[in-house]
mmCIF file with all atom_site columns, C-alpha atoms in Angstrom:
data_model
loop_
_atom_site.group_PDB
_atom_site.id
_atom_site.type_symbol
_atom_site.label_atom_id
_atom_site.label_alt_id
_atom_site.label_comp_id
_atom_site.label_asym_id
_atom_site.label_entity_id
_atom_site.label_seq_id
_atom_site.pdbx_PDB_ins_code
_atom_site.Cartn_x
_atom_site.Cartn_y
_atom_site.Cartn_z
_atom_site.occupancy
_atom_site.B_iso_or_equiv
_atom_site.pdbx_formal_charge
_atom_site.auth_seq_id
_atom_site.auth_comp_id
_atom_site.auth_asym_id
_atom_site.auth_atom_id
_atom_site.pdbx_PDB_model_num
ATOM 1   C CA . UNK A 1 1   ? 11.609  -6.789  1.493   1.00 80.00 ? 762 UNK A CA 1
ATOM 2   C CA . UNK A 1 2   ? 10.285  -4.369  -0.935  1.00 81.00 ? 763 UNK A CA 1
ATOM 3   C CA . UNK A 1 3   ? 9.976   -6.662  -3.881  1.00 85.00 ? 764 UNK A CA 1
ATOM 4   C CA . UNK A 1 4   ? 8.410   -9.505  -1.385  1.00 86.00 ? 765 UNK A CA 1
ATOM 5   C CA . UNK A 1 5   ? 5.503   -7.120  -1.056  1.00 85.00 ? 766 UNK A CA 1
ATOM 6   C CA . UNK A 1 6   ? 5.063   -5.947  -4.270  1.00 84.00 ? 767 UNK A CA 1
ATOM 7   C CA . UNK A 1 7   ? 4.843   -9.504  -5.816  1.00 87.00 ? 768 UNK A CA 1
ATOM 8   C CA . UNK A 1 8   ? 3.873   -11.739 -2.567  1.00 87.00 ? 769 UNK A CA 1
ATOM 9   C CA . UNK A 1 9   ? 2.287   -9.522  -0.736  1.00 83.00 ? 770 UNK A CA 1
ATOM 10  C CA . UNK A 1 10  ? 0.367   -12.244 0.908   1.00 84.00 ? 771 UNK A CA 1
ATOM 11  C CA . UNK A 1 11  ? 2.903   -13.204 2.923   1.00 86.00 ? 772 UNK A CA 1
ATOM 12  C CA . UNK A 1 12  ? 2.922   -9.828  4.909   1.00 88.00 ? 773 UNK A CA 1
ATOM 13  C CA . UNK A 1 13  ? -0.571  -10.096 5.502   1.00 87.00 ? 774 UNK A CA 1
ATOM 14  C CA . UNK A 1 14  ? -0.545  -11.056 9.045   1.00 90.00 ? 775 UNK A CA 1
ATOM 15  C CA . UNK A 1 15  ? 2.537   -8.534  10.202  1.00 92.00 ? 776 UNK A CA 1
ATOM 16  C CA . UNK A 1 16  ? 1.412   -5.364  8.740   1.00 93.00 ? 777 UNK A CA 1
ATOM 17  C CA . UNK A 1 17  ? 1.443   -3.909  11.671  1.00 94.00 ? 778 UNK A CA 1
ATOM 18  C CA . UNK A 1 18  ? 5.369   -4.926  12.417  1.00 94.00 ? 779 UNK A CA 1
ATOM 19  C CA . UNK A 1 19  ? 6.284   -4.657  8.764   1.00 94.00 ? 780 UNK A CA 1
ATOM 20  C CA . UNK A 1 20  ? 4.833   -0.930  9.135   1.00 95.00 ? 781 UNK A CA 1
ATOM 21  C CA . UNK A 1 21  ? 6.729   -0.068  11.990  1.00 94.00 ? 782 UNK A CA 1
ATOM 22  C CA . UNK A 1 22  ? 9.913   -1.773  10.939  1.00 94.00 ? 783 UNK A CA 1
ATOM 23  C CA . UNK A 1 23  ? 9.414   0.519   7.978   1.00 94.00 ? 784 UNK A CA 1
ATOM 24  C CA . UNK A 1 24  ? 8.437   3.695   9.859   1.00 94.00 ? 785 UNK A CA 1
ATOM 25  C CA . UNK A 1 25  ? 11.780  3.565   11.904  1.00 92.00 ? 786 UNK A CA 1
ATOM 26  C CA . UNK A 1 26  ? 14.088  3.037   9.157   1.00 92.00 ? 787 UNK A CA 1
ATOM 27  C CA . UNK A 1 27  ? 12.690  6.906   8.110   1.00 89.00 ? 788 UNK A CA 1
ATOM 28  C CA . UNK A 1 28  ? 15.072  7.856   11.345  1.00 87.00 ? 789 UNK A CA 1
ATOM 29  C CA . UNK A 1 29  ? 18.214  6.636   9.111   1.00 83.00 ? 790 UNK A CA 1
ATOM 30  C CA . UNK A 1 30  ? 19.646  9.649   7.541   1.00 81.00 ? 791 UNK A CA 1
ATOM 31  C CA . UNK A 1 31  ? 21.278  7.772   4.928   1.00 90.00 ? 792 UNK A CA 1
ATOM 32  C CA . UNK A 1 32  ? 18.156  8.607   2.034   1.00 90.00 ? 793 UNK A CA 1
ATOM 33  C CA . UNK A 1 33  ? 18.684  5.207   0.052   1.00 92.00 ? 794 UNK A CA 1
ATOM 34  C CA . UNK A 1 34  ? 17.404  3.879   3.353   1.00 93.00 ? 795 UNK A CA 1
ATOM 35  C CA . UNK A 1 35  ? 14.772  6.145   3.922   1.00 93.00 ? 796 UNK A CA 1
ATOM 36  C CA . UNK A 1 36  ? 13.315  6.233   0.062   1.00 93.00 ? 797 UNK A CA 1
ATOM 37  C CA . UNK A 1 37  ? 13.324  2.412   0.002   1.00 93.00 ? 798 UNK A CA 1
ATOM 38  C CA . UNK A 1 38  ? 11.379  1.806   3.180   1.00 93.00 ? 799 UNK A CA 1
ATOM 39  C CA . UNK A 1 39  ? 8.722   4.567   1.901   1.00 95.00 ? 800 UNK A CA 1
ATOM 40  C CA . UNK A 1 40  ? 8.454   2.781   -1.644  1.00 94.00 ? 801 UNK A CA 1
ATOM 41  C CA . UNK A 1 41  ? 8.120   -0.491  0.076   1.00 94.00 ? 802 UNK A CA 1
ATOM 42  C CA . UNK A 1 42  ? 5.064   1.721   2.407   1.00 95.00 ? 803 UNK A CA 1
ATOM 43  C CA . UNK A 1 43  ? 3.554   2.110   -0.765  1.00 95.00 ? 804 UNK A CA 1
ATOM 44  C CA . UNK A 1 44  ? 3.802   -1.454  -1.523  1.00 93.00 ? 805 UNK A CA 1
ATOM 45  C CA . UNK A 1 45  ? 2.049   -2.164  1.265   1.00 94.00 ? 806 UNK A CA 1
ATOM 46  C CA . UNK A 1 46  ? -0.663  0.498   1.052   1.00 94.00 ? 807 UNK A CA 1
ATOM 47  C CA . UNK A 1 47  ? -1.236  -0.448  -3.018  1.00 93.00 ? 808 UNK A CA 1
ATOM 48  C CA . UNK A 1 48  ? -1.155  -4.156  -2.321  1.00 91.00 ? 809 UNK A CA 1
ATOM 49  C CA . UNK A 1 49  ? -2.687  -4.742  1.146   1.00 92.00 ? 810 UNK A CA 1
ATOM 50  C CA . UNK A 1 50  ? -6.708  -4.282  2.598   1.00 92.00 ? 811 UNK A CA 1
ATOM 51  C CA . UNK A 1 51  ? -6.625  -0.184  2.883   1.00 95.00 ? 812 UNK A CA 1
ATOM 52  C CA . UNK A 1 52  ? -8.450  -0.298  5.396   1.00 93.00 ? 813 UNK A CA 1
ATOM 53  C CA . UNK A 1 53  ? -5.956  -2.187  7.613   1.00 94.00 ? 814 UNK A CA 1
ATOM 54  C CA . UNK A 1 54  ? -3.459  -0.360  6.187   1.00 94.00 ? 815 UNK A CA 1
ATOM 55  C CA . UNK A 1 55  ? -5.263  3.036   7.266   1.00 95.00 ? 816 UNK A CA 1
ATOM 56  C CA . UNK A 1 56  ? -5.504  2.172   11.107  1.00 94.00 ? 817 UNK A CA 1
ATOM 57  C CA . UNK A 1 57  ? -2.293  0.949   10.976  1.00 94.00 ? 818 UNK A CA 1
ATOM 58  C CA . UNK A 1 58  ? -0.459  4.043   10.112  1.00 94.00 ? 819 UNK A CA 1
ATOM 59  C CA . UNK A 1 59  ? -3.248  6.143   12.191  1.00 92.00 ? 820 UNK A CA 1
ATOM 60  C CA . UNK A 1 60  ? -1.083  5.963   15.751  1.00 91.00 ? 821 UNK A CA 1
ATOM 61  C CA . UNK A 1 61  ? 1.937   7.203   14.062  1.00 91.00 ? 822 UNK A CA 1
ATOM 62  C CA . UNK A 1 62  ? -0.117  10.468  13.687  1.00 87.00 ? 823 UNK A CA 1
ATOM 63  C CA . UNK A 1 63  ? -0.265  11.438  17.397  1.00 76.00 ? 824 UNK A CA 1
ATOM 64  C CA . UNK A 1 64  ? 1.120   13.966  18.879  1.00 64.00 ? 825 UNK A CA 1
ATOM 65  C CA . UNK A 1 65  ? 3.876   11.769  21.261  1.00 61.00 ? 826 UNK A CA 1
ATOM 66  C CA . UNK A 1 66  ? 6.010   11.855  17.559  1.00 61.00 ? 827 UNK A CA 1
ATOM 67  C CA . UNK A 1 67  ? 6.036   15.550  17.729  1.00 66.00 ? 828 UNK A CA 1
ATOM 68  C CA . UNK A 1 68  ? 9.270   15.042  20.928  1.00 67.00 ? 829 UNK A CA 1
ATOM 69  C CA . UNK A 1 69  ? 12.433  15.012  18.582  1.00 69.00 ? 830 UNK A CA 1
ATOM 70  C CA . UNK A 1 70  ? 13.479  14.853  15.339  1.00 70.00 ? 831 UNK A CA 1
ATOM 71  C CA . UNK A 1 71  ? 13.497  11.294  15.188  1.00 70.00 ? 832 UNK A CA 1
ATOM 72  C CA . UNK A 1 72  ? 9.835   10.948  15.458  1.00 82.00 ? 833 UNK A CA 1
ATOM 73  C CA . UNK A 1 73  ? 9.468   13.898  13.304  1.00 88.00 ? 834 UNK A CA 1
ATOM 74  C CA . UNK A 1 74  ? 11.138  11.790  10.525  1.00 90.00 ? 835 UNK A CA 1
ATOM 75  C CA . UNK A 1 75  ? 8.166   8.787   11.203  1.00 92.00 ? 836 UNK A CA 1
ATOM 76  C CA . UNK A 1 76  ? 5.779   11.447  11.054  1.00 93.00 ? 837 UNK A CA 1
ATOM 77  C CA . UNK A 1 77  ? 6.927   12.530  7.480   1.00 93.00 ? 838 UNK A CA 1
ATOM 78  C CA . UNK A 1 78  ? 6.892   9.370   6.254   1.00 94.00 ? 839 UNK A CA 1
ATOM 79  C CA . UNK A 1 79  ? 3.740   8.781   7.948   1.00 95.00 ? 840 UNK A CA 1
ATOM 80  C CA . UNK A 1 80  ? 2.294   11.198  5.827   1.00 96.00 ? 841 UNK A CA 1
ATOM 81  C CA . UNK A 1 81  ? 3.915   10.464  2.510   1.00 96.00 ? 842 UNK A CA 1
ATOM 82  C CA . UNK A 1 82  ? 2.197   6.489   2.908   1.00 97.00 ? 843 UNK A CA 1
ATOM 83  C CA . UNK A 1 83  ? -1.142  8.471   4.327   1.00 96.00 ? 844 UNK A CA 1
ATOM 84  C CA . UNK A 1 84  ? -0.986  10.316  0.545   1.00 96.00 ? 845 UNK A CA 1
ATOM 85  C CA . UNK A 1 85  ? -0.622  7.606   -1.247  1.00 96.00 ? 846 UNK A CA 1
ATOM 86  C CA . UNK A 1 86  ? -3.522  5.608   0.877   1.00 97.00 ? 847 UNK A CA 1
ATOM 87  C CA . UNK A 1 87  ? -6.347  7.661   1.319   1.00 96.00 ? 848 UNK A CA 1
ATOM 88  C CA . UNK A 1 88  ? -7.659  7.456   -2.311  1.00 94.00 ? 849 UNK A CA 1
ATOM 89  C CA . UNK A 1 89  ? -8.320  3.863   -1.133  1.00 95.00 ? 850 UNK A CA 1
ATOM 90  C CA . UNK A 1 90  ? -9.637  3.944   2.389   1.00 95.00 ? 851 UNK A CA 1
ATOM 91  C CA . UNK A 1 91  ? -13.691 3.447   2.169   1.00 93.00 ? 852 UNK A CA 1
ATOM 92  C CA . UNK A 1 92  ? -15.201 7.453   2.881   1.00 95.00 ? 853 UNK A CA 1
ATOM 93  C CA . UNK A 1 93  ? -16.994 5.985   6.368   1.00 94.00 ? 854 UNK A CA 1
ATOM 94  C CA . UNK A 1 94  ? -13.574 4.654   7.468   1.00 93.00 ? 855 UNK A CA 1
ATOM 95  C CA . UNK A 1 95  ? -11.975 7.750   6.695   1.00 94.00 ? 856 UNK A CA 1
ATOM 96  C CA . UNK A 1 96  ? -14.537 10.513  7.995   1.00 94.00 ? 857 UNK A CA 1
ATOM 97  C CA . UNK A 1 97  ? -14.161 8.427   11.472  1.00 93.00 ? 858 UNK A CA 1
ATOM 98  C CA . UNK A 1 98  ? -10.862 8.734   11.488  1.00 92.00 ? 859 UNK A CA 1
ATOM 99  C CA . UNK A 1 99  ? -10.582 12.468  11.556  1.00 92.00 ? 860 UNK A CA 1
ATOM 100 C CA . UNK A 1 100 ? -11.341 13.643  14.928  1.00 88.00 ? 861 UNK A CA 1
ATOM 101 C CA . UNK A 1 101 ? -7.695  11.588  15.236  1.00 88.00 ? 862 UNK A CA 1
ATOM 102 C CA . UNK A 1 102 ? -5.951  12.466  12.228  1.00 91.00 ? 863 UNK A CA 1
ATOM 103 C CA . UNK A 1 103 ? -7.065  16.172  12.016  1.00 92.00 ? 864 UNK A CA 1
ATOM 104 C CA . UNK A 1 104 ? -4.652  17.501  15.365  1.00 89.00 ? 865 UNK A CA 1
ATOM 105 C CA . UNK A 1 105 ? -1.511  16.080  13.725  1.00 89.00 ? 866 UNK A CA 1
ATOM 106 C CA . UNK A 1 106 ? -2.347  17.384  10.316  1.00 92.00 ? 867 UNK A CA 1
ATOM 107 C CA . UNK A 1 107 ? -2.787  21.034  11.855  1.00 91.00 ? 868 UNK A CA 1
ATOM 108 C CA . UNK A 1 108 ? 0.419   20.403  13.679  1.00 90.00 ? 869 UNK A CA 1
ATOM 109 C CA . UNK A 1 109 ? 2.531   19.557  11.023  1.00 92.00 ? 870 UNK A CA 1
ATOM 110 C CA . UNK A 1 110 ? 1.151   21.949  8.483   1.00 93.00 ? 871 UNK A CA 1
ATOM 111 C CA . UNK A 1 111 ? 3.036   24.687  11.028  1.00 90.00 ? 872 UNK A CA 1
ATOM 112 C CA . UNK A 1 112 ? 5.915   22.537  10.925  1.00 90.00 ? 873 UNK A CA 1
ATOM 113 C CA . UNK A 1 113 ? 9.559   24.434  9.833   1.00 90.00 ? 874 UNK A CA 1
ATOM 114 C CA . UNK A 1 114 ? 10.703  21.839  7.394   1.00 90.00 ? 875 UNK A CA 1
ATOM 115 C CA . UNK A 1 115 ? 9.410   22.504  3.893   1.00 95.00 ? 876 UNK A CA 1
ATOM 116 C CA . UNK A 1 116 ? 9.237   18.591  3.174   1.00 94.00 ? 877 UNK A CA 1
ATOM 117 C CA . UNK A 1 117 ? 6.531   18.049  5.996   1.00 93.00 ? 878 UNK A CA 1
ATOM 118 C CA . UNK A 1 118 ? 4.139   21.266  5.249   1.00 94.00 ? 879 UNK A CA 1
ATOM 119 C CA . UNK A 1 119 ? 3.777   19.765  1.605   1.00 96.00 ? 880 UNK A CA 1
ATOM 120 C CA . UNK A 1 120 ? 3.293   16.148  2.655   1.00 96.00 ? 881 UNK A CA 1
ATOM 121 C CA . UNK A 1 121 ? 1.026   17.752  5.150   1.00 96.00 ? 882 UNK A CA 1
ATOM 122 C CA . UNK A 1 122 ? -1.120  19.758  2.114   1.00 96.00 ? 883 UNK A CA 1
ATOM 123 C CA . UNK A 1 123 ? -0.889  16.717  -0.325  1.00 97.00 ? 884 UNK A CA 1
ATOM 124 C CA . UNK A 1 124 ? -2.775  14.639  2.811   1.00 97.00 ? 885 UNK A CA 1
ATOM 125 C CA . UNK A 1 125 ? -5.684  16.966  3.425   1.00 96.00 ? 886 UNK A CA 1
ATOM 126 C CA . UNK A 1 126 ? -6.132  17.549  -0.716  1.00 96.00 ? 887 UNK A CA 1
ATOM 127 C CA . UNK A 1 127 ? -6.662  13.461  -0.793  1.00 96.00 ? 888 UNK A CA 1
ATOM 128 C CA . UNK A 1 128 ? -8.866  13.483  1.919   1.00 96.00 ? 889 UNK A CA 1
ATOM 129 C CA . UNK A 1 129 ? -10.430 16.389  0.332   1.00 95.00 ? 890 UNK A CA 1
ATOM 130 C CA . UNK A 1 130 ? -11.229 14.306  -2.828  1.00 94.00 ? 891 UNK A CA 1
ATOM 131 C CA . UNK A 1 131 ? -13.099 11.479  -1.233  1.00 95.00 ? 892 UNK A CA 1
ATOM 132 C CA . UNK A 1 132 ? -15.159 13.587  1.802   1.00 94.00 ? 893 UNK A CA 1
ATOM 133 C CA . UNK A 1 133 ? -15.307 16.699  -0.403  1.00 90.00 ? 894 UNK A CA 1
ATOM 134 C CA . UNK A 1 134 ? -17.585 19.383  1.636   1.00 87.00 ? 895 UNK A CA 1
ATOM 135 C CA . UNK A 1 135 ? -16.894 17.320  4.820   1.00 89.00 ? 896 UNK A CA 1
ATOM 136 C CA . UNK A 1 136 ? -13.425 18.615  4.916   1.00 91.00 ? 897 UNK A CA 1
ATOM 137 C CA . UNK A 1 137 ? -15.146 22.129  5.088   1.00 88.00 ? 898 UNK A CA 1
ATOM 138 C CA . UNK A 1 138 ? -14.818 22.606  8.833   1.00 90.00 ? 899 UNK A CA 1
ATOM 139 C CA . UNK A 1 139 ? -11.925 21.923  9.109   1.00 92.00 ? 900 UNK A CA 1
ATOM 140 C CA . UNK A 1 140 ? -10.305 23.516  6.007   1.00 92.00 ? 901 UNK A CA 1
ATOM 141 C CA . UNK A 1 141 ? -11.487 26.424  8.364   1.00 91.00 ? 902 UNK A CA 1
ATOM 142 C CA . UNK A 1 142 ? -8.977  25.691  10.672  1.00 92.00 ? 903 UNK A CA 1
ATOM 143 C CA . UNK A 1 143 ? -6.214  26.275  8.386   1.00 94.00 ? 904 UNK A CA 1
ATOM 144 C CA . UNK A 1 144 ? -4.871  29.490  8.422   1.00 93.00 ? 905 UNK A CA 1
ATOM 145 C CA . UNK A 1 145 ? -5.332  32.315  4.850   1.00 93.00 ? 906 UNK A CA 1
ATOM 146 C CA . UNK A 1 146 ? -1.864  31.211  3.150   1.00 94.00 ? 907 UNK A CA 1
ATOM 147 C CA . UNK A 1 147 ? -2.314  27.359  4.132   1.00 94.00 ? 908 UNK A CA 1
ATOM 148 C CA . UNK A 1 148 ? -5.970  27.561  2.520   1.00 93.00 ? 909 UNK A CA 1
ATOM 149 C CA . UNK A 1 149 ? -4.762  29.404  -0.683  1.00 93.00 ? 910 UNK A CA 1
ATOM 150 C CA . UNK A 1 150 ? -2.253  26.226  -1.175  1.00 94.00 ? 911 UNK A CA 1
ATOM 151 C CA . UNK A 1 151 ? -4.914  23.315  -0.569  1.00 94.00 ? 912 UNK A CA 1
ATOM 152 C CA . UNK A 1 152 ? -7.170  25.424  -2.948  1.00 93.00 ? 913 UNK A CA 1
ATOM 153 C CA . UNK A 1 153 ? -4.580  25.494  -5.469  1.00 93.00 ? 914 UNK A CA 1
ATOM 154 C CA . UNK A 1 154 ? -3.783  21.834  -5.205  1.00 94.00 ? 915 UNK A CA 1
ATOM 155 C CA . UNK A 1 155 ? -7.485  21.030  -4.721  1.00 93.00 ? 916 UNK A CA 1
ATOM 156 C CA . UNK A 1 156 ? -7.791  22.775  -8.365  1.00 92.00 ? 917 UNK A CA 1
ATOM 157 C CA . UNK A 1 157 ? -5.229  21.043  -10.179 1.00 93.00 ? 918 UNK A CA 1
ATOM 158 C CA . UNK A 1 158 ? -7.005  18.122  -9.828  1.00 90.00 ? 919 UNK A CA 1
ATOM 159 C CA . UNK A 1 159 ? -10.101 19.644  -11.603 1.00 88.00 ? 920 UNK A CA 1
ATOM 160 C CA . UNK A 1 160 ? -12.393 19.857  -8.036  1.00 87.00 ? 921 UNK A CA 1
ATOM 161 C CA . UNK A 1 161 ? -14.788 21.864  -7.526  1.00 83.00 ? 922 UNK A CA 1
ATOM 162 C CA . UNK A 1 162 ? -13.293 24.391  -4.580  1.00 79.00 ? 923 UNK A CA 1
ATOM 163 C CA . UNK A 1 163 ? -14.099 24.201  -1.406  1.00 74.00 ? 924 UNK A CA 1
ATOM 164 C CA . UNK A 1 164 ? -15.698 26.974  0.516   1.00 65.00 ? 925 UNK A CA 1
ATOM 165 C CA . UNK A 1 165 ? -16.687 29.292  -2.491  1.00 60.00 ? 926 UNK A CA 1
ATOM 166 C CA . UNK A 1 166 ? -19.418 31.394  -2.258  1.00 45.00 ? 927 UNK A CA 1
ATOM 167 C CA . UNK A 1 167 ? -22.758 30.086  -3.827  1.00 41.00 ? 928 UNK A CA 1
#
């Protein structure tokens, strides 16, 4: 499946949404052969396939009904880890729409216990940070001292100017 949509990924085209979920659930397997294939073939799909498409697709898996058990946890994390890996591509109009929607989940799992899902969490808002820049601002403010420090320092490895500095 994976190498079908990295070479043809034309034939996917009209099941993204099914591929997707297909993909999403396997992230409940605990077996992590399972669960690192199905996110590399995600990426396929998000590298190959219209971004926008893509980027509405994935949106309902970031809803708070996934927050119930540690299964949907699981489809949240990989969620996210596709959401990274997308949001350099989504157009800026598309995106800044989008995060009235995306915004609860990402405060909910940036309080999350599991280590894994607070830094797929941060990597998320610093992409989204790079294409709405000061747009992000209010609700950067929503994050709490220790969570801002991190997004600042990952917002500064990539060379951007910071957000929320003094002028």
């Amino acid at each position: 499946m994976r190498a079908l949509i990295k070479y043809q990924p034309d034939h996917v085209l009209n099941y993204i949404d099914t591929v997707v979920d297909k993909l999403l659930k396997c992230s409940r397997n605990s077996a992590y052969e399972v669960v690192h294939t199905a996110e590399r073939a995600l990426e396929n799909i998000v590298s190959n396939l219209d971004p926008a498409r893509c980027f509405q697709t994935l949106i309902p898996y970031l809803n708070r009904s996934h927050f119930e058990d540690e299964n949907s946890l699981s489809i949240v994390l990989s969620a996210l880890r596709t959401l990274v890996k997308l949001v350099g591509r989504v157009p800026a109009s598309d995106l800044s729409a989008s995060l009235s929607s995306i915004m609860p989940c990402i405060f909910q799992t940036v309080k999350q216990s599991s280590v894994d899902m607070r830094k797929a969490t941060v990597f998320v808002i610093v992409e989204i940070y790079c294409v709405l820049r000061e747009a992000m601002a209010p609700y950067l403010l929503q994050l709490n001292p220790t969570q801002l420090k991190l997004v600042t320092i990952y917002i500064e490895r990539k060379g951007l100017p910071l957000p929320l500095q003094e002028k």
